[in-house]
Amino acid sequence: MEIIQVVGLGLISTIIILIIKEQKPMFAFLIAASTSILIFLFLIGKIGSVINELEKMAESAGVQMIYLKTILKIIGIAYIAEFGSQIVRDAGQESIASKIELAGKVLIMVLAIPIIGIIIETVMKLLPA
Amino acid sequence: MSWLNEWMREVIMVVLLATFVDLILPSRSMERYVKLVLSLLILLTLLQPIINLFKDSPEQKLSAAFKIQELNSTNFTNGKETTLQQILSQAEQMKHQQQTESLQWAGEEVAQQMKQQIQDETGSLVQEVKVILALVPAKEANEQASPSITSVDVVLQQEPEDLEGPSNQNDHNATQQIAIAPIAPVEVDVKVEPVKPGSSPSNGGVADKKSTEVLSRIGSKAEEIEKLLRVKWNLQSDQIQIKQIEGNGKI
């Protein structure tokens, strides 16, 4: 029944924000940010169990841990960048939100660099010199 | 086929993980980038056998194999490091052992032949012939060390006449076994010492003198055998020892 808790928390915070927004927009932003952080913290435990399960699965299947680590890093970067950019966007700072998203994209691309390097090296070896 | 099995499993797992990640991605904006990285990962997994083919160069494999060998050999010698010196000394030991064994074997063969000869030529019963061979060091550099006879021990059985007068030699063995200690256990061995006290070592006629010193009872027999051996085997008389065994088997 966790989903009811999450939805209830979200609805209550939305109503409060709607009421407060006219008088104190500053507090409205704070409530929105804290609500999203609360939901995120609430979900962290679940995410942890899912990741543990994935790790166990990959280990038993004999997948190299470097692959799993890369995939998990991608998920983490995507989630954190999304979270931050949405909060900033709620505050009305569209440009900063887009910069955070850019940072997330660049960091994901950085993860791809060693993989690209290995693939290109292999292809160069395959080609006759 | 195990590598194929492993490879297939890895590909399937990576594709499953990639699909899962694609599902739980938060936003559309990241999707393209994440998909690029995931597809690169899948491509890498697919290329894994080819990468392995190129990654391990023969030199690396060789060095790894050498390391394993080294490890095994150190385990074999209980952790001691095997050096070239140790190996060489072991080889020397083995060579020495082989040489002694072959010398022993050759000595036994020669003894057999001598026994046969003595029995054929003199007609006396021979209990045992012991021949000790030794390697004579090479005089010249290109010459190999050759074995030579250092000493010959001949043990004679008691003559039939001594025990029960003239009798058949074939009967002798049987009757001798039955007769237990017919005479007192007196040592009657004829021993030719290498150097006699009183006789000068440089004397050329030592051998003849010695042969006259044998006990009178079997002296002629011993002399005969000694002469035979000297002639046939080119031996010095101080290398020959002739003993006679008593009826009860005591020397």
mmCIF file with all atom_site columns, N, CA, C and O in Angstrom, chain B residues 130-170:
data_model
loop_
_atom_site.group_PDB
_atom_site.id
_atom_site.type_symbol
_atom_site.label_atom_id
_atom_site.label_alt_id
_atom_site.label_comp_id
_atom_site.label_asym_id
_atom_site.label_entity_id
_atom_site.label_seq_id
_atom_site.pdbx_PDB_ins_code
_atom_site.Cartn_x
_atom_site.Cartn_y
_atom_site.Cartn_z
_atom_site.occupancy
_atom_site.B_iso_or_equiv
_atom_site.pdbx_formal_charge
_atom_site.auth_seq_id
_atom_site.auth_comp_id
_atom_site.auth_asym_id
_atom_site.auth_atom_id
_atom_site.pdbx_PDB_model_num
ATOM 1   N N  . LYS B 1 130 ? 82.882 -63.896 -6.336  1.00 0.00 ? 130 LYS B N  1
ATOM 2   C CA . LYS B 1 130 ? 82.509 -62.480 -6.233  1.00 0.00 ? 130 LYS B CA 1
ATOM 3   C C  . LYS B 1 130 ? 83.527 -61.661 -6.986  1.00 0.00 ? 130 LYS B C  1
ATOM 4   O O  . LYS B 1 130 ? 84.731 -61.798 -6.767  1.00 0.00 ? 130 LYS B O  1
ATOM 5   N N  . VAL B 1 131 ? 83.045 -60.845 -7.889  1.00 0.00 ? 131 VAL B N  1
ATOM 6   C CA . VAL B 1 131 ? 83.949 -59.985 -8.661  1.00 0.00 ? 131 VAL B CA 1
ATOM 7   C C  . VAL B 1 131 ? 83.564 -58.545 -8.381  1.00 0.00 ? 131 VAL B C  1
ATOM 8   O O  . VAL B 1 131 ? 82.392 -58.180 -8.477  1.00 0.00 ? 131 VAL B O  1
ATOM 9   N N  . ILE B 1 132 ? 84.521 -57.760 -7.988  1.00 0.00 ? 132 ILE B N  1
ATOM 10  C CA . ILE B 1 132 ? 84.264 -56.334 -7.758  1.00 0.00 ? 132 ILE B CA 1
ATOM 11  C C  . ILE B 1 132 ? 84.945 -55.539 -8.857  1.00 0.00 ? 132 ILE B C  1
ATOM 12  O O  . ILE B 1 132 ? 86.156 -55.634 -9.065  1.00 0.00 ? 132 ILE B O  1
ATOM 13  N N  . LEU B 1 133 ? 84.140 -54.775 -9.547  1.00 0.00 ? 133 LEU B N  1
ATOM 14  C CA . LEU B 1 133 ? 84.653 -53.958 -10.651 1.00 0.00 ? 133 LEU B CA 1
ATOM 15  C C  . LEU B 1 133 ? 84.767 -52.516 -10.195 1.00 0.00 ? 133 LEU B C  1
ATOM 16  O O  . LEU B 1 133 ? 84.024 -52.060 -9.339  1.00 0.00 ? 133 LEU B O  1
ATOM 17  N N  . ALA B 1 134 ? 85.677 -51.804 -10.775 1.00 0.00 ? 134 ALA B N  1
ATOM 18  C CA . ALA B 1 134 ? 85.781 -50.372 -10.501 1.00 0.00 ? 134 ALA B CA 1
ATOM 19  C C  . ALA B 1 134 ? 86.180 -49.665 -11.777 1.00 0.00 ? 134 ALA B C  1
ATOM 20  O O  . ALA B 1 134 ? 86.807 -50.253 -12.657 1.00 0.00 ? 134 ALA B O  1
ATOM 21  N N  . LEU B 1 135 ? 85.811 -48.417 -11.861 1.00 0.00 ? 135 LEU B N  1
ATOM 22  C CA . LEU B 1 135 ? 86.153 -47.629 -13.049 1.00 0.00 ? 135 LEU B CA 1
ATOM 23  C C  . LEU B 1 135 ? 87.578 -47.122 -12.909 1.00 0.00 ? 135 LEU B C  1
ATOM 24  O O  . LEU B 1 135 ? 87.956 -46.560 -11.888 1.00 0.00 ? 135 LEU B O  1
ATOM 25  N N  . VAL B 1 136 ? 88.348 -47.369 -13.953 1.00 0.00 ? 136 VAL B N  1
ATOM 26  C CA . VAL B 1 136 ? 89.697 -46.820 -13.979 1.00 0.00 ? 136 VAL B CA 1
ATOM 27  C C  . VAL B 1 136 ? 89.623 -45.480 -14.691 1.00 0.00 ? 136 VAL B C  1
ATOM 28  O O  . VAL B 1 136 ? 89.110 -45.396 -15.797 1.00 0.00 ? 136 VAL B O  1
ATOM 29  N N  . PRO B 1 137 ? 90.066 -44.419 -14.066 1.00 0.00 ? 137 PRO B N  1
ATOM 30  C CA . PRO B 1 137 ? 89.986 -43.109 -14.710 1.00 0.00 ? 137 PRO B CA 1
ATOM 31  C C  . PRO B 1 137 ? 90.788 -43.081 -16.008 1.00 0.00 ? 137 PRO B C  1
ATOM 32  O O  . PRO B 1 137 ? 91.831 -43.721 -16.129 1.00 0.00 ? 137 PRO B O  1
ATOM 33  N N  . ALA B 1 138 ? 90.269 -42.327 -16.936 1.00 0.00 ? 138 ALA B N  1
ATOM 34  C CA . ALA B 1 138 ? 90.892 -42.267 -18.259 1.00 0.00 ? 138 ALA B CA 1
ATOM 35  C C  . ALA B 1 138 ? 92.258 -41.616 -18.170 1.00 0.00 ? 138 ALA B C  1
ATOM 36  O O  . ALA B 1 138 ? 92.472 -40.658 -17.437 1.00 0.00 ? 138 ALA B O  1
ATOM 37  N N  . LYS B 1 139 ? 93.191 -42.205 -18.915 1.00 0.00 ? 139 LYS B N  1
ATOM 38  C CA . LYS B 1 139 ? 94.542 -41.631 -18.921 1.00 0.00 ? 139 LYS B CA 1
ATOM 39  C C  . LYS B 1 139 ? 94.617 -40.436 -19.856 1.00 0.00 ? 139 LYS B C  1
ATOM 40  O O  . LYS B 1 139 ? 95.319 -39.469 -19.597 1.00 0.00 ? 139 LYS B O  1
ATOM 41  N N  . GLU B 1 140 ? 93.881 -40.519 -20.935 1.00 0.00 ? 140 GLU B N  1
ATOM 42  C CA . GLU B 1 140 ? 93.900 -39.404 -21.891 1.00 0.00 ? 140 GLU B CA 1
ATOM 43  C C  . GLU B 1 140 ? 92.537 -38.726 -21.875 1.00 0.00 ? 140 GLU B C  1
ATOM 44  O O  . GLU B 1 140 ? 91.544 -39.295 -21.432 1.00 0.00 ? 140 GLU B O  1
ATOM 45  N N  . ALA B 1 141 ? 92.543 -37.533 -22.421 1.00 0.00 ? 141 ALA B N  1
ATOM 46  C CA . ALA B 1 141 ? 91.335 -36.722 -22.336 1.00 0.00 ? 141 ALA B CA 1
ATOM 47  C C  . ALA B 1 141 ? 90.199 -37.306 -23.170 1.00 0.00 ? 141 ALA B C  1
ATOM 48  O O  . ALA B 1 141 ? 89.044 -37.285 -22.764 1.00 0.00 ? 141 ALA B O  1
ATOM 49  N N  . ASN B 1 142 ? 90.551 -37.845 -24.354 1.00 0.00 ? 142 ASN B N  1
ATOM 50  C CA . ASN B 1 142 ? 89.505 -38.341 -25.246 1.00 0.00 ? 142 ASN B CA 1
ATOM 51  C C  . ASN B 1 142 ? 89.087 -39.772 -24.910 1.00 0.00 ? 142 ASN B C  1
ATOM 52  O O  . ASN B 1 142 ? 88.218 -40.337 -25.548 1.00 0.00 ? 142 ASN B O  1
ATOM 53  N N  . GLU B 1 143 ? 89.742 -40.351 -23.894 1.00 0.00 ? 143 GLU B N  1
ATOM 54  C CA . GLU B 1 143 ? 89.454 -41.728 -23.530 1.00 0.00 ? 143 GLU B CA 1
ATOM 55  C C  . GLU B 1 143 ? 88.380 -41.761 -22.445 1.00 0.00 ? 143 GLU B C  1
ATOM 56  O O  . GLU B 1 143 ? 88.386 -40.940 -21.529 1.00 0.00 ? 143 GLU B O  1
ATOM 57  N N  . GLN B 1 144 ? 87.484 -42.718 -22.546 1.00 0.00 ? 144 GLN B N  1
ATOM 58  C CA . GLN B 1 144 ? 86.459 -42.823 -21.511 1.00 0.00 ? 144 GLN B CA 1
ATOM 59  C C  . GLN B 1 144 ? 86.961 -43.720 -20.386 1.00 0.00 ? 144 GLN B C  1
ATOM 60  O O  . GLN B 1 144 ? 87.795 -44.596 -20.597 1.00 0.00 ? 144 GLN B O  1
ATOM 61  N N  . ALA B 1 145 ? 86.445 -43.467 -19.195 1.00 0.00 ? 145 ALA B N  1
ATOM 62  C CA . ALA B 1 145 ? 86.805 -44.303 -18.059 1.00 0.00 ? 145 ALA B CA 1
ATOM 63  C C  . ALA B 1 145 ? 86.305 -45.721 -18.306 1.00 0.00 ? 145 ALA B C  1
ATOM 64  O O  . ALA B 1 145 ? 85.152 -45.930 -18.656 1.00 0.00 ? 145 ALA B O  1
ATOM 65  N N  . SER B 1 146 ? 87.213 -46.713 -18.139 1.00 0.00 ? 146 SER B N  1
ATOM 66  C CA . SER B 1 146 ? 86.830 -48.090 -18.446 1.00 0.00 ? 146 SER B CA 1
ATOM 67  C C  . SER B 1 146 ? 86.834 -48.911 -17.160 1.00 0.00 ? 146 SER B C  1
ATOM 68  O O  . SER B 1 146 ? 87.664 -48.707 -16.283 1.00 0.00 ? 146 SER B O  1
ATOM 69  N N  . PRO B 1 147 ? 85.896 -49.847 -17.056 1.00 0.00 ? 147 PRO B N  1
ATOM 70  C CA . PRO B 1 147 ? 85.857 -50.660 -15.847 1.00 0.00 ? 147 PRO B CA 1
ATOM 71  C C  . PRO B 1 147 ? 86.944 -51.716 -15.846 1.00 0.00 ? 147 PRO B C  1
ATOM 72  O O  . PRO B 1 147 ? 87.331 -52.239 -16.895 1.00 0.00 ? 147 PRO B O  1
ATOM 73  N N  . SER B 1 148 ? 87.460 -52.022 -14.664 1.00 0.00 ? 148 SER B N  1
ATOM 74  C CA . SER B 1 148 ? 88.443 -53.099 -14.556 1.00 0.00 ? 148 SER B CA 1
ATOM 75  C C  . SER B 1 148 ? 88.203 -53.858 -13.256 1.00 0.00 ? 148 SER B C  1
ATOM 76  O O  . SER B 1 148 ? 87.603 -53.329 -12.329 1.00 0.00 ? 148 SER B O  1
ATOM 77  N N  . ILE B 1 149 ? 88.698 -55.097 -13.217 1.00 0.00 ? 149 ILE B N  1
ATOM 78  C CA . ILE B 1 149 ? 88.454 -55.946 -12.055 1.00 0.00 ? 149 ILE B CA 1
ATOM 79  C C  . ILE B 1 149 ? 89.425 -55.562 -10.961 1.00 0.00 ? 149 ILE B C  1
ATOM 80  O O  . ILE B 1 149 ? 90.642 -55.529 -11.173 1.00 0.00 ? 149 ILE B O  1
ATOM 81  N N  . THR B 1 150 ? 88.893 -55.224 -9.798  1.00 0.00 ? 150 THR B N  1
ATOM 82  C CA . THR B 1 150 ? 89.773 -54.880 -8.682  1.00 0.00 ? 150 THR B CA 1
ATOM 83  C C  . THR B 1 150 ? 90.022 -56.071 -7.785  1.00 0.00 ? 150 THR B C  1
ATOM 84  O O  . THR B 1 150 ? 91.109 -56.219 -7.246  1.00 0.00 ? 150 THR B O  1
ATOM 85  N N  . SER B 1 151 ? 89.042 -56.919 -7.589  1.00 0.00 ? 151 SER B N  1
ATOM 86  C CA . SER B 1 151 ? 89.310 -58.092 -6.749  1.00 0.00 ? 151 SER B CA 1
ATOM 87  C C  . SER B 1 151 ? 88.360 -59.225 -7.115  1.00 0.00 ? 151 SER B C  1
ATOM 88  O O  . SER B 1 151 ? 87.239 -58.982 -7.563  1.00 0.00 ? 151 SER B O  1
ATOM 89  N N  . VAL B 1 152 ? 88.840 -60.435 -6.937  1.00 0.00 ? 152 VAL B N  1
ATOM 90  C CA . VAL B 1 152 ? 88.031 -61.621 -7.211  1.00 0.00 ? 152 VAL B CA 1
ATOM 91  C C  . VAL B 1 152 ? 88.058 -62.494 -5.974  1.00 0.00 ? 152 VAL B C  1
ATOM 92  O O  . VAL B 1 152 ? 89.118 -62.835 -5.471  1.00 0.00 ? 152 VAL B O  1
ATOM 93  N N  . ASP B 1 153 ? 86.902 -62.836 -5.439  1.00 0.00 ? 153 ASP B N  1
ATOM 94  C CA . ASP B 1 153 ? 86.809 -63.763 -4.306  1.00 0.00 ? 153 ASP B CA 1
ATOM 95  C C  . ASP B 1 153 ? 86.252 -65.089 -4.813  1.00 0.00 ? 153 ASP B C  1
ATOM 96  O O  . ASP B 1 153 ? 85.172 -65.121 -5.387  1.00 0.00 ? 153 ASP B O  1
ATOM 97  N N  . VAL B 1 154 ? 87.007 -66.147 -4.603  1.00 0.00 ? 154 VAL B N  1
ATOM 98  C CA . VAL B 1 154 ? 86.514 -67.464 -4.999  1.00 0.00 ? 154 VAL B CA 1
ATOM 99  C C  . VAL B 1 154 ? 86.307 -68.278 -3.732  1.00 0.00 ? 154 VAL B C  1
ATOM 100 O O  . VAL B 1 154 ? 87.212 -68.397 -2.908  1.00 0.00 ? 154 VAL B O  1
ATOM 101 N N  . VAL B 1 155 ? 85.125 -68.786 -3.539  1.00 0.00 ? 155 VAL B N  1
ATOM 102 C CA . VAL B 1 155 ? 84.837 -69.626 -2.376  1.00 0.00 ? 155 VAL B CA 1
ATOM 103 C C  . VAL B 1 155 ? 84.636 -71.044 -2.882  1.00 0.00 ? 155 VAL B C  1
ATOM 104 O O  . VAL B 1 155 ? 83.736 -71.304 -3.671  1.00 0.00 ? 155 VAL B O  1
ATOM 105 N N  . LEU B 1 156 ? 85.506 -71.913 -2.431  1.00 0.00 ? 156 LEU B N  1
ATOM 106 C CA . LEU B 1 156 ? 85.443 -73.313 -2.880  1.00 0.00 ? 156 LEU B CA 1
ATOM 107 C C  . LEU B 1 156 ? 84.620 -74.124 -1.904  1.00 0.00 ? 156 LEU B C  1
ATOM 108 O O  . LEU B 1 156 ? 84.661 -73.878 -0.689  1.00 0.00 ? 156 LEU B O  1
ATOM 109 N N  . GLN B 1 157 ? 83.922 -75.091 -2.464  1.00 0.00 ? 157 GLN B N  1
ATOM 110 C CA . GLN B 1 157 ? 83.259 -76.049 -1.582  1.00 0.00 ? 157 GLN B CA 1
ATOM 111 C C  . GLN B 1 157 ? 84.257 -77.129 -1.196  1.00 0.00 ? 157 GLN B C  1
ATOM 112 O O  . GLN B 1 157 ? 85.225 -77.364 -1.911  1.00 0.00 ? 157 GLN B O  1
ATOM 113 N N  . GLN B 1 158 ? 83.984 -77.720 -0.074  1.00 0.00 ? 158 GLN B N  1
ATOM 114 C CA . GLN B 1 158 ? 84.902 -78.757 0.380   1.00 0.00 ? 158 GLN B CA 1
ATOM 115 C C  . GLN B 1 158 ? 84.906 -79.923 -0.604  1.00 0.00 ? 158 GLN B C  1
ATOM 116 O O  . GLN B 1 158 ? 83.868 -80.296 -1.143  1.00 0.00 ? 158 GLN B O  1
ATOM 117 N N  . GLU B 1 159 ? 86.099 -80.435 -0.785  1.00 0.00 ? 159 GLU B N  1
ATOM 118 C CA . GLU B 1 159 ? 86.233 -81.538 -1.735  1.00 0.00 ? 159 GLU B CA 1
ATOM 119 C C  . GLU B 1 159 ? 85.578 -82.794 -1.170  1.00 0.00 ? 159 GLU B C  1
ATOM 120 O O  . GLU B 1 159 ? 85.563 -82.994 0.045   1.00 0.00 ? 159 GLU B O  1
ATOM 121 N N  . PRO B 1 160 ? 85.043 -83.586 -2.033  1.00 0.00 ? 160 PRO B N  1
ATOM 122 C CA . PRO B 1 160 ? 84.396 -84.825 -1.570  1.00 0.00 ? 160 PRO B CA 1
ATOM 123 C C  . PRO B 1 160 ? 85.357 -85.735 -0.819  1.00 0.00 ? 160 PRO B C  1
ATOM 124 O O  . PRO B 1 160 ? 84.975 -86.380 0.153   1.00 0.00 ? 160 PRO B O  1
ATOM 125 N N  . GLU B 1 161 ? 86.633 -85.749 -1.233  1.00 0.00 ? 161 GLU B N  1
ATOM 126 C CA . GLU B 1 161 ? 87.587 -86.665 -0.604  1.00 0.00 ? 161 GLU B CA 1
ATOM 127 C C  . GLU B 1 161 ? 87.776 -86.328 0.871   1.00 0.00 ? 161 GLU B C  1
ATOM 128 O O  . GLU B 1 161 ? 88.040 -87.191 1.696   1.00 0.00 ? 161 GLU B O  1
ATOM 129 N N  . ASP B 1 162 ? 87.647 -85.020 1.170   1.00 0.00 ? 162 ASP B N  1
ATOM 130 C CA . ASP B 1 162 ? 87.896 -84.607 2.540   1.00 0.00 ? 162 ASP B CA 1
ATOM 131 C C  . ASP B 1 162 ? 86.851 -85.152 3.484   1.00 0.00 ? 162 ASP B C  1
ATOM 132 O O  . ASP B 1 162 ? 87.114 -85.344 4.665   1.00 0.00 ? 162 ASP B O  1
ATOM 133 N N  . LEU B 1 163 ? 85.665 -85.321 2.984   1.00 0.00 ? 163 LEU B N  1
ATOM 134 C CA . LEU B 1 163 ? 84.577 -85.738 3.860   1.00 0.00 ? 163 LEU B CA 1
ATOM 135 C C  . LEU B 1 163 ? 84.404 -87.245 3.922   1.00 0.00 ? 163 LEU B C  1
ATOM 136 O O  . LEU B 1 163 ? 84.493 -87.840 4.975   1.00 0.00 ? 163 LEU B O  1
ATOM 137 N N  . GLU B 1 164 ? 84.158 -87.840 2.778   1.00 0.00 ? 164 GLU B N  1
ATOM 138 C CA . GLU B 1 164 ? 83.803 -89.261 2.809   1.00 0.00 ? 164 GLU B CA 1
ATOM 139 C C  . GLU B 1 164 ? 84.525 -90.057 1.729   1.00 0.00 ? 164 GLU B C  1
ATOM 140 O O  . GLU B 1 164 ? 83.972 -90.979 1.144   1.00 0.00 ? 164 GLU B O  1
ATOM 141 N N  . GLY B 1 165 ? 85.726 -89.642 1.464   1.00 0.00 ? 165 GLY B N  1
ATOM 142 C CA . GLY B 1 165 ? 86.511 -90.387 0.526   1.00 0.00 ? 165 GLY B CA 1
ATOM 143 C C  . GLY B 1 165 ? 86.032 -90.208 -0.889  1.00 0.00 ? 165 GLY B C  1
ATOM 144 O O  . GLY B 1 165 ? 85.252 -89.307 -1.182  1.00 0.00 ? 165 GLY B O  1
ATOM 145 N N  . PRO B 1 166 ? 86.497 -91.039 -1.776  1.00 0.00 ? 166 PRO B N  1
ATOM 146 C CA . PRO B 1 166 ? 86.124 -90.918 -3.179  1.00 0.00 ? 166 PRO B CA 1
ATOM 147 C C  . PRO B 1 166 ? 84.646 -91.182 -3.381  1.00 0.00 ? 166 PRO B C  1
ATOM 148 O O  . PRO B 1 166 ? 84.125 -92.211 -2.970  1.00 0.00 ? 166 PRO B O  1
ATOM 149 N N  . SER B 1 167 ? 83.971 -90.246 -3.946  1.00 0.00 ? 167 SER B N  1
ATOM 150 C CA . SER B 1 167 ? 82.550 -90.432 -4.212  1.00 0.00 ? 167 SER B CA 1
ATOM 151 C C  . SER B 1 167 ? 82.159 -89.612 -5.431  1.00 0.00 ? 167 SER B C  1
ATOM 152 O O  . SER B 1 167 ? 82.904 -88.762 -5.889  1.00 0.00 ? 167 SER B O  1
ATOM 153 N N  . ASN B 1 168 ? 80.995 -89.885 -5.892  1.00 0.00 ? 168 ASN B N  1
ATOM 154 C CA . ASN B 1 168 ? 80.488 -89.190 -7.062  1.00 0.00 ? 168 ASN B CA 1
ATOM 155 C C  . ASN B 1 168 ? 80.246 -87.725 -6.734  1.00 0.00 ? 168 ASN B C  1
ATOM 156 O O  . ASN B 1 168 ? 79.755 -87.379 -5.680  1.00 0.00 ? 168 ASN B O  1
ATOM 157 N N  . GLN B 1 169 ? 80.558 -86.876 -7.663  1.00 0.00 ? 169 GLN B N  1
ATOM 158 C CA . GLN B 1 169 ? 80.361 -85.448 -7.405  1.00 0.00 ? 169 GLN B CA 1
ATOM 159 C C  . GLN B 1 169 ? 78.886 -85.076 -7.397  1.00 0.00 ? 169 GLN B C  1
ATOM 160 O O  . GLN B 1 169 ? 78.483 -84.129 -6.743  1.00 0.00 ? 169 GLN B O  1
ATOM 161 N N  . ASN B 1 170 ? 78.092 -85.810 -8.139  1.00 0.00 ? 170 ASN B N  1
ATOM 162 C CA . ASN B 1 170 ? 76.657 -85.526 -8.142  1.00 0.00 ? 170 ASN B CA 1
ATOM 163 C C  . ASN B 1 170 ? 76.024 -85.901 -6.813  1.00 0.00 ? 170 ASN B C  1
ATOM 164 O O  . ASN B 1 170 ? 75.128 -85.246 -6.333  1.00 0.00 ? 170 ASN B O  1
#
